[in-house]
C-alpha positions as MATLAB code, in Angstrom:
seq = 'MDAFISRKRPRLSNPSEKAKHDSPDPREDSTDTKLAILLSLFPTMKQDELLDILVSCEGSVENVAGLLSAKDSTAYTPVSKKRAAVTSTPGMQTSLSSHVFTTAEDGSMKPLHEIMSKKKIPLPQKGKTLHLYSPEDIATYTPCTIIHNFLPAQEANTLLLELLDESKHFSRYDFQIFSRTVQSPHTHAVYVSTPEEHRQQTSEYTYGGTYRSNVRQATPQLRSVSRQVQEIVNDEINKRIREVYPDGKKLQYQSPKEWRPNAAFVNCYDGPTESVGYHSDELTYLGPRPVIGSLSLGVAREFRVRRIVPRDDDETAEDHDTNKSSPVSHSARNQTASTARADAQGQISIHLPHNSLLIMHAEMQEEWKHSITPAQTISPHPISGNRRINITYRWYRDTLHPRYTPRCKCGEHTILRCAQRKHETRGRYMWMCYAGFAPGKEGCSFFQWAEFDNDGDPVWGKKTIQDKAPTLANFSASQ';
ca = [
    -234.912   15.948  -66.849;
    -236.655   16.511  -63.174;
    -239.435   14.108  -63.743;
    -236.961   11.632  -65.123;
    -234.522   11.187  -61.990;
    -237.927   11.247  -59.875;
    -239.621    8.920  -61.856;
    -240.548    5.647  -59.365;
    -240.631    1.831  -60.217;
    -244.478    0.872  -60.450;
    -246.348   -1.077  -57.854;
    -245.599   -4.776  -57.858;
    -248.793   -6.584  -58.058;
    -247.800  -10.354  -57.297;
    -244.817  -12.422  -56.326;
    -244.050  -13.723  -59.847;
    -243.606   -9.658  -61.062;
    -241.506   -9.324  -57.740;
    -239.125  -12.257  -59.031;
    -238.756  -10.575  -62.331;
    -237.559   -7.373  -60.593;
    -234.617   -9.489  -58.549;
    -233.027   -9.680  -62.211;
    -231.846   -7.179  -63.926;
    -233.922   -4.479  -65.340;
    -232.995   -3.977  -69.083;
    -234.689   -0.731  -68.498;
    -232.643    0.296  -65.925;
    -230.034    3.207  -67.050;
    -226.361    2.376  -67.354;
    -223.475    3.727  -64.959;
    -222.326    6.213  -67.663;
    -226.191    7.587  -68.179;
    -225.873    8.484  -64.760;
    -223.031    9.978  -64.599;
    -223.725   12.143  -67.452;
    -227.142   13.332  -66.031;
    -225.126   14.223  -62.672;
    -222.656   15.880  -64.539;
    -225.596   18.260  -66.379;
    -226.717   18.585  -62.902;
    -223.697   19.615  -61.139;
    -221.255   20.727  -63.577;
    -218.588   21.969  -61.210;
    -218.086   18.728  -59.848;
    -215.658   15.982  -61.228;
    -216.275   12.725  -62.882;
    -214.691   10.695  -60.378;
    -216.161   12.264  -57.466;
    -219.697   11.967  -58.350;
    -218.884    8.104  -59.188;
    -218.039    7.521  -55.655;
    -221.340    9.257  -54.300;
    -223.114    7.033  -56.966;
    -221.380    4.098  -55.743;
    -222.414    5.113  -52.146;
    -225.825    5.622  -52.989;
    -226.213    2.162  -54.139;
    -226.345    3.576  -58.014;
    -229.670    5.662  -57.313;
    -229.596    9.070  -59.018;
    -232.230   10.163  -57.140;
    -230.401    9.906  -54.126;
    -227.430   11.660  -54.947;
    -229.107   14.650  -56.574;
    -230.940   14.649  -53.143;
    -227.632   14.145  -51.401;
    -225.651   16.869  -53.209;
    -228.937   19.292  -53.728;
    -229.045   19.332  -49.481;
    -225.801   20.521  -49.348;
    -224.641   24.484  -48.560;
    -225.746   26.221  -52.114;
    -221.779   27.500  -51.988;
    -220.423   24.166  -52.246;
    -221.444   23.650  -55.548;
    -221.739   26.589  -57.628;
    -222.772   27.002  -61.421;
    -219.896   26.962  -63.819;
    -219.099   30.794  -65.071;
    -219.840   31.138  -68.396;
    -216.105   32.342  -68.585;
    -214.134   29.246  -69.475;
    -211.825   28.722  -66.064;
    -208.218   28.930  -66.366;
    -206.321   25.847  -67.418;
    -203.865   25.259  -65.318;
    -200.556   23.038  -65.864;
    -199.914   22.163  -61.860;
    -202.039   19.134  -60.035;
    -203.838   20.338  -56.984;
    -204.841   18.777  -53.543;
    -207.773   16.799  -54.500;
    -210.733   17.470  -52.385;
    -211.883   14.285  -49.812;
    -214.829   12.893  -50.563;
    -215.319   11.261  -47.132;
    -218.562   13.738  -46.165;
    -219.980   12.388  -49.488;
    -219.425    8.946  -49.078;
    -221.894    7.250  -46.633;
    -221.118    4.181  -44.940;
    -222.859    2.290  -42.104;
    -222.599    3.213  -38.331;
    -222.299    0.942  -35.483;
    -226.311    1.730  -34.556;
    -226.976    0.457  -38.100;
    -227.511    3.718  -39.384;
    -226.041    5.618  -42.462;
    -223.868    8.242  -41.596;
    -220.968   10.156  -43.571;
    -217.738    8.321  -43.228;
    -216.350   11.511  -42.031;
    -217.930   11.640  -39.033;
    -217.267    7.923  -38.524;
    -213.220    8.564  -39.063;
    -213.406   11.097  -36.917;
    -214.580    9.491  -33.610;
    -211.584    6.739  -34.417;
    -208.436    6.764  -33.108;
    -205.366    6.345  -35.589;
    -202.840    3.722  -34.005;
    -199.394    5.176  -33.172;
    -196.783    3.630  -35.415;
    -194.553    1.036  -33.755;
    -191.007    0.565  -34.006;
    -189.759    0.396  -37.504;
    -192.921    1.509  -39.327;
    -194.059    4.731  -40.485;
    -197.221    6.350  -40.234;
    -198.643    8.141  -43.176;
    -200.819   11.453  -42.811;
    -202.549   13.055  -45.665;
    -205.644   14.985  -44.094;
    -205.174   18.209  -42.760;
    -207.293   17.062  -39.760;
    -205.199   14.075  -38.625;
    -202.038   15.949  -38.910;
    -203.327   18.555  -36.559;
    -204.004   15.704  -34.197;
    -201.422   13.788  -34.185;
    -198.065   15.994  -35.197;
    -197.324   19.779  -33.674;
    -197.945   20.946  -37.704;
    -200.980   22.565  -39.818;
    -200.807   21.906  -43.335;
    -203.055   23.803  -45.829;
    -203.331   22.692  -49.187;
    -203.791   24.541  -52.513;
    -202.650   27.900  -49.951;
    -201.875   30.174  -53.096;
    -203.864   30.956  -56.070;
    -202.467   28.510  -58.972;
    -200.938   31.006  -60.778;
    -199.305   32.831  -58.161;
    -198.138   29.675  -56.698;
    -196.618   29.000  -60.448;
    -195.205   32.593  -60.348;
    -193.493   32.188  -57.296;
    -191.915   28.995  -58.612;
    -190.605   29.964  -61.606;
    -189.030   32.899  -59.871;
    -187.253   30.587  -57.116;
    -186.379   27.966  -59.749;
    -184.285   30.984  -61.579;
    -182.763   31.588  -58.284;
    -181.723   28.299  -57.739;
    -179.147   28.786  -60.097;
    -177.343   30.688  -57.496;
    -177.744   28.167  -54.403;
    -174.807   26.348  -52.694;
    -174.167   23.609  -50.272;
    -172.971   24.220  -46.972;
    -170.040   22.680  -45.518;
    -169.999   21.656  -41.969;
    -167.427   19.157  -39.723;
    -168.561   16.330  -38.135;
    -166.202   13.920  -36.149;
    -163.246   15.878  -37.589;
    -164.699   15.314  -41.228;
    -166.193   17.749  -43.773;
    -169.535   17.059  -44.966;
    -171.775   19.046  -47.322;
    -175.430   19.412  -47.065;
    -177.235   17.181  -49.178;
    -179.349   20.016  -50.791;
    -178.398   23.453  -51.938;
    -179.760   26.811  -50.300;
    -179.621   30.556  -50.108;
    -181.011   32.926  -47.222;
    -183.178   35.829  -48.206;
    -183.345   38.983  -46.683;
    -185.082   42.392  -47.191;
    -182.252   45.075  -47.490;
    -178.744   45.774  -48.373;
    -178.065   46.284  -44.829;
    -179.639   42.766  -43.561;
    -176.974   41.199  -46.445;
    -173.929   43.106  -44.595;
    -175.141   41.894  -41.037;
    -176.198   38.298  -42.486;
    -172.705   37.544  -43.673;
    -170.715   39.318  -40.997;
    -172.682   39.094  -37.713;
    -175.007   36.237  -37.745;
    -173.355   32.896  -37.798;
    -174.890   29.209  -39.038;
    -173.311   26.491  -37.864;
    -170.327   27.660  -36.259;
    -169.417   29.972  -39.500;
    -170.694   33.173  -41.475;
    -172.980   32.606  -44.322;
    -171.560   33.520  -47.749;
    -174.981   32.689  -49.617;
    -177.386   35.512  -48.512;
    -179.553   37.211  -51.334;
    -182.040   40.080  -51.260;
    -186.041   38.792  -51.088;
    -187.556   38.732  -54.700;
    -190.583   40.775  -55.500;
    -192.691   37.772  -55.577;
    -191.412   36.114  -52.026;
    -191.902   39.550  -50.305;
    -195.356   39.704  -51.856;
    -196.392   36.005  -50.591;
    -195.122   36.552  -47.149;
    -197.721   38.958  -46.356;
    -200.247   36.178  -46.606;
    -198.033   33.602  -44.771;
    -197.911   35.963  -42.273;
    -201.627   36.238  -42.247;
    -202.161   32.368  -42.292;
    -199.675   31.611  -39.816;
    -200.748   34.365  -36.615;
    -204.511   32.754  -37.378;
    -203.436   29.331  -37.067;
    -201.038   30.137  -34.309;
    -203.727   31.639  -32.105;
    -206.358   28.513  -32.985;
    -203.805   26.114  -31.863;
    -203.459   27.935  -28.712;
    -207.235   27.957  -27.912;
    -207.931   24.471  -29.086;
    -205.127   22.711  -28.172;
    -202.806   23.846  -25.749;
    -203.624   23.351  -22.093;
    -206.638   26.194  -20.766;
    -206.222   27.325  -23.960;
    -203.016   29.505  -23.015;
    -199.643   29.810  -25.206;
    -196.925   27.480  -23.921;
    -194.197   28.909  -21.813;
    -191.520   30.981  -23.329;
    -193.699   31.119  -26.656;
    -193.685   34.645  -27.698;
    -197.365   36.558  -27.571;
    -196.448   38.982  -30.340;
    -197.292   38.649  -33.960;
    -195.618   36.390  -35.665;
    -193.673   38.672  -38.391;
    -191.337   36.900  -40.635;
    -187.645   38.835  -41.418;
    -186.006   36.346  -43.002;
    -186.353   32.944  -45.118;
    -184.387   30.018  -46.087;
    -185.189   28.296  -49.577;
    -184.030   24.918  -49.961;
    -183.963   23.149  -53.306;
    -183.764   19.856  -53.354;
    -183.096   18.377  -57.234;
    -183.812   14.548  -57.427;
    -185.411   11.790  -55.302;
    -181.785   11.120  -53.552;
    -181.560   14.654  -52.095;
    -182.510   14.754  -48.646;
    -181.848   16.441  -45.268;
    -181.837   13.989  -42.126;
    -183.559   14.200  -38.736;
    -182.522   17.930  -37.067;
    -184.204   20.482  -34.939;
    -183.737   23.986  -36.407;
    -181.506   26.393  -34.570;
    -183.006   28.353  -32.180;
    -180.440   30.773  -31.780;
    -181.983   33.776  -33.194;
    -185.281   32.226  -33.169;
    -185.206   32.112  -29.379;
    -187.312   29.671  -27.657;
    -190.504   27.824  -28.840;
    -190.245   29.530  -32.474;
    -192.886   28.857  -35.370;
    -191.836   28.404  -38.775;
    -193.711   28.785  -41.644;
    -192.907   26.432  -44.764;
    -194.342   26.572  -48.415;
    -193.332   23.382  -50.570;
    -193.419   24.216  -54.129;
    -192.739   21.588  -57.317;
    -192.180   18.092  -56.606;
    -194.112   16.069  -54.006;
    -191.718   15.042  -51.150;
    -192.345   13.011  -47.721;
    -191.935   15.381  -44.692;
    -190.915   12.907  -41.125;
    -191.291   13.554  -37.967;
    -190.686   11.548  -34.876;
    -190.695   12.718  -31.076;
    -187.712   13.033  -29.108;
    -188.474   10.652  -25.890;
    -185.954   11.317  -23.181;
    -184.174    8.820  -21.290;
    -185.508    8.011  -17.887;
    -182.043    7.545  -15.891;
    -183.091    7.770  -12.751;
    -186.028    4.713  -13.295;
    -183.085    2.907  -14.959;
    -181.059    2.644  -12.307;
    -183.651    2.032   -9.968;
    -184.544   -0.970  -12.225;
    -180.774   -1.918  -11.612;
    -180.417   -2.150   -8.209;
    -183.841   -4.047   -8.235;
    -182.471   -6.812  -10.504;
    -179.079   -6.923   -9.591;
    -179.459  -10.370   -8.563;
    -181.554  -11.245  -11.961;
    -179.410  -10.393  -14.953;
    -181.992  -11.894  -17.565;
    -185.082   -9.997  -15.858;
    -182.965   -6.833  -15.648;
    -182.247   -7.261  -19.617;
    -185.681   -7.681  -20.606;
    -186.718   -4.408  -18.822;
    -184.303   -2.620  -20.750;
    -185.633   -4.040  -23.896;
    -189.131   -3.580  -22.619;
    -188.301    0.206  -21.935;
    -185.949    0.507  -25.475;
    -189.512   -0.498  -27.190;
    -191.499    1.544  -25.214;
    -188.992    4.396  -26.632;
    -188.842    3.323  -30.248;
    -192.868    3.274  -30.085;
    -193.025    6.564  -28.729;
    -190.667    8.094  -30.974;
    -192.330    6.379  -34.073;
    -192.194    8.078  -37.523;
    -194.934    9.915  -39.216;
    -194.660   10.863  -42.541;
    -196.615   14.143  -43.832;
    -196.768   14.275  -47.656;
    -196.005   17.636  -49.075;
    -197.563   18.713  -52.456;
    -196.819   21.528  -54.540;
    -198.312   24.934  -53.251;
    -198.744   23.481  -49.651;
    -198.075   25.158  -46.391;
    -196.959   23.315  -43.466;
    -196.729   25.442  -40.272;
    -194.491   23.977  -37.565;
    -195.945   25.121  -33.834;
    -194.376   26.252  -31.002;
    -193.434   22.594  -29.341;
    -192.233   21.535  -32.805;
    -188.424   22.576  -32.526;
    -187.909   21.599  -28.628;
    -190.076   18.070  -28.923;
    -189.767   16.811  -32.306;
    -187.359   16.201  -34.602;
    -188.090   16.433  -38.468;
    -186.538   15.512  -41.973;
    -187.036   15.181  -45.761;
    -186.493   11.427  -46.509;
    -184.724   10.009  -49.542;
    -187.377    8.504  -51.998;
    -186.881    5.756  -54.679;
    -189.258    7.693  -57.332;
    -190.614   10.798  -57.485;
    -193.534   12.244  -60.045;
    -191.756   14.772  -61.999;
    -193.708   18.229  -61.834;
    -194.810   19.836  -65.034;
    -193.028   23.094  -64.350;
    -189.694   22.375  -61.669;
    -189.233   18.391  -63.260;
    -187.774   16.871  -60.697;
    -187.049   19.945  -58.284;
    -188.893   20.771  -54.964;
    -188.173   24.267  -53.971;
    -189.474   24.775  -49.877;
    -189.453   28.250  -48.553;
    -189.467   28.282  -44.458;
    -190.387   31.527  -43.495;
    -188.779   32.918  -40.011;
    -189.080   35.278  -37.392;
    -185.422   36.592  -35.966;
    -186.124   38.174  -32.424;
    -184.404   41.682  -32.130;
    -183.712   40.465  -28.386;
    -181.417   37.702  -29.522;
    -179.489   39.988  -32.453;
    -175.670   38.428  -32.255;
    -174.837   41.978  -30.438;
    -176.041   40.498  -27.682;
    -175.784   36.884  -27.470;
    -172.389   35.363  -25.202;
    -169.508   34.563  -26.709;
    -167.311   31.490  -26.255;
    -163.882   30.983  -25.421;
    -162.913   31.024  -28.619;
    -164.043   34.526  -29.116;
    -167.003   32.919  -31.401;
    -170.828   33.429  -31.130;
    -172.311   30.721  -28.938;
    -175.447   28.950  -30.033;
    -178.452   28.281  -28.701;
    -179.837   24.411  -27.533;
    -182.453   22.923  -25.947;
    -181.559   20.249  -23.532;
    -183.974   17.204  -24.780;
    -182.428   14.063  -23.625;
    -182.738   13.982  -19.981;
    -185.596   14.256  -17.634;
    -183.930   16.641  -14.772;
    -182.592   19.051  -17.546;
    -185.494   18.303  -20.450;
    -186.632   22.256  -21.713;
    -183.886   23.863  -20.467;
    -181.830   26.186  -22.689;
    -177.854   26.199  -23.003;
    -175.573   28.501  -24.804;
    -172.765   26.246  -25.718;
    -169.506   26.961  -28.246;
    -170.192   25.452  -32.122;
    -167.041   26.357  -33.492;
    -165.680   22.860  -33.549;
    -168.693   22.223  -36.501;
    -167.103   24.955  -38.577;
    -164.575   23.158  -41.156;
    -161.103   23.373  -39.615;
    -161.716   24.838  -36.643;
    -161.721   23.370  -33.007;
    -164.345   24.075  -30.398;
    -163.938   24.802  -26.657;
    -165.860   23.635  -23.367;
    -167.997   26.709  -23.073;
    -171.376   25.839  -21.507;
    -173.721   28.764  -19.919;
    -177.548   28.152  -18.835;
    -179.263   30.654  -20.859;
    -182.492   32.696  -18.870;
    -185.854   33.496  -20.703;
    -188.607   35.229  -19.462;
    -192.205   33.653  -19.738;
    -192.694   35.060  -23.397;
    -189.255   33.995  -24.367;
    -187.114   37.166  -24.431;
    -183.766   36.447  -22.802;
    -182.755   37.377  -19.301;
    -179.346   39.138  -19.392;
    -178.934   39.523  -15.959;
    -176.622   42.441  -15.170;
    -175.207   43.117  -18.278;
    -175.718   46.540  -20.102;
    -176.399   46.930  -23.498;
    -174.551   49.877  -24.828;
    -176.155   50.319  -28.134;
    -179.435   49.156  -29.953;
    -178.921   46.494  -32.327;
    -180.174   47.224  -35.847;
    -183.554   45.141  -36.270;
    -184.206   42.996  -39.181;
    -187.216   44.250  -41.516;
    -190.500   42.231  -41.504;
    -191.165   41.196  -45.859;
    -194.116   42.774  -45.802;
    -193.344   46.303  -44.160;
    -190.244   46.440  -46.332;
    -192.183   46.584  -49.517;
];
C-alpha cells in the first residue's frame, strides 16, 4: 500500500511525451479509488472531510497522507475493535479549516484557519444579521462562549428525555403591559434543590412583580449535569478575564467568587413560532454582572444578540444649537447618528444546535439584549421532534435574598435594573417598583439608586439585618 501511494510518475524524456501528459492519464486513479485508499489509512475520518482535503491537495493522495500523518497522533486514533455506539442525534461537525489549504497574500500555501483568523468580520449594518458559527468568532464578536457537543451523546439524550417528560408540567406566565395582560410565547418552570427552597420560591422570590407557582424540585439528571456546567463555566470565566478584559482583571461589580448554580430556568419552545423577544435577564437576585450557563437540547434554534447603544443626549443638544439656522443639516446629522446607532446595535445570530452550552459572560445583561427568534422552518430532532429544551443555570446571590431587598410604596418587592440608555447614568443600578407588570395591579413611583461594592455585593447603608436569610443550595452540593 505504501509503495502504491508513494509511486512517482516516470520521468519525461522529450516534449512529445510531456504533451501526452497534459491530457488525462488513463492510469490515474478515480476519485472513488483515492477515497477508498484514504479511508483505509484514516478510518476515523468521514468521507466528506477526506474529500474536501483531497480537493485542497489537488487530488494528490500522497499529499493528503503526508498532511494528515503530520498531525498530532491523538487527532486521528485507530478505530477500536469494539464498534462505537450509534446515536440517533446529530453532532456538531468539526471545522475543516485547519486541514484545508489556500493561497496566502505572499503566494504560499497556508491552512485556511490561519488566513481567516487574521481577517476581521464586517460588523452587521442596519437591517442585516451577521450569522456566526465558529466558537472563535462568537467569543470575539459577542459576550458569549459556545461549547459544542458539551455532554457525552448518551448523557445529553438522557437529560433531554427527562426534561421532555417534565415539560408536560410547564406553563406560560402572564404579565401586564400597557394595561393589557399577555402570555409568554413559550412554556417554562423554575427548578431548585430542596422542598424548603420550593417554599421560598413560591412565597418570597418574585418574578415580574408576582410570585411564580410553577416551581419544581431539580431532577437527578439536571443536578448531575450541573457539576459539569459549573466546572466549565468557571474555567471560561477565568479564561475571559485573562484574555479579554482590560489588564486581565475582572469587571467592576463582577463577583470574584466561584460561580455555583443554585437555580435553573427550564424553557420549552414547541415548534418554530414559539420564541422570546429581545430582553435582558432580571438582575434582582443575580446581582450586577451575572454569568449564566445556557444548555440547549433538541431542535436547533437561532439565538440573536444586539448591543445596547445609549443615545448621546448632550451631542444631540449641541447639534441642535449649532444648526438652528439649518434644519436640513440638523435633520441630516440626526439621520446619520440614528443610522450609526442602528449599525452599532446590529443583530448577531448564534446558532444553537443540540447539546451546546452557551455561556453568557458578565458584560451580557447590562450591555446587550438577546432573543430566540421565530423560525420559518426547523429540522425536527430525532428525539424531541419540533421541541427545543433550554436550561439556564443561574447563581442567586445570598446577599440579595428577598428579605434584604427594598420594598416599594405598594409594599411589594422591588426589581433591580441597570440604566442603559443615557450616557450620564449608563451602568448605574436602581431599585424600582415592578408591581404594575403583574396582571390586575398598578405600580407606584418608587425609585432608589442601588449601591454595590466592587465585587457586586449590595451596600445597604445603615440598614441592619436582624436575621440571616436562608441561602439556596448549590445543585452539586445538594446531591
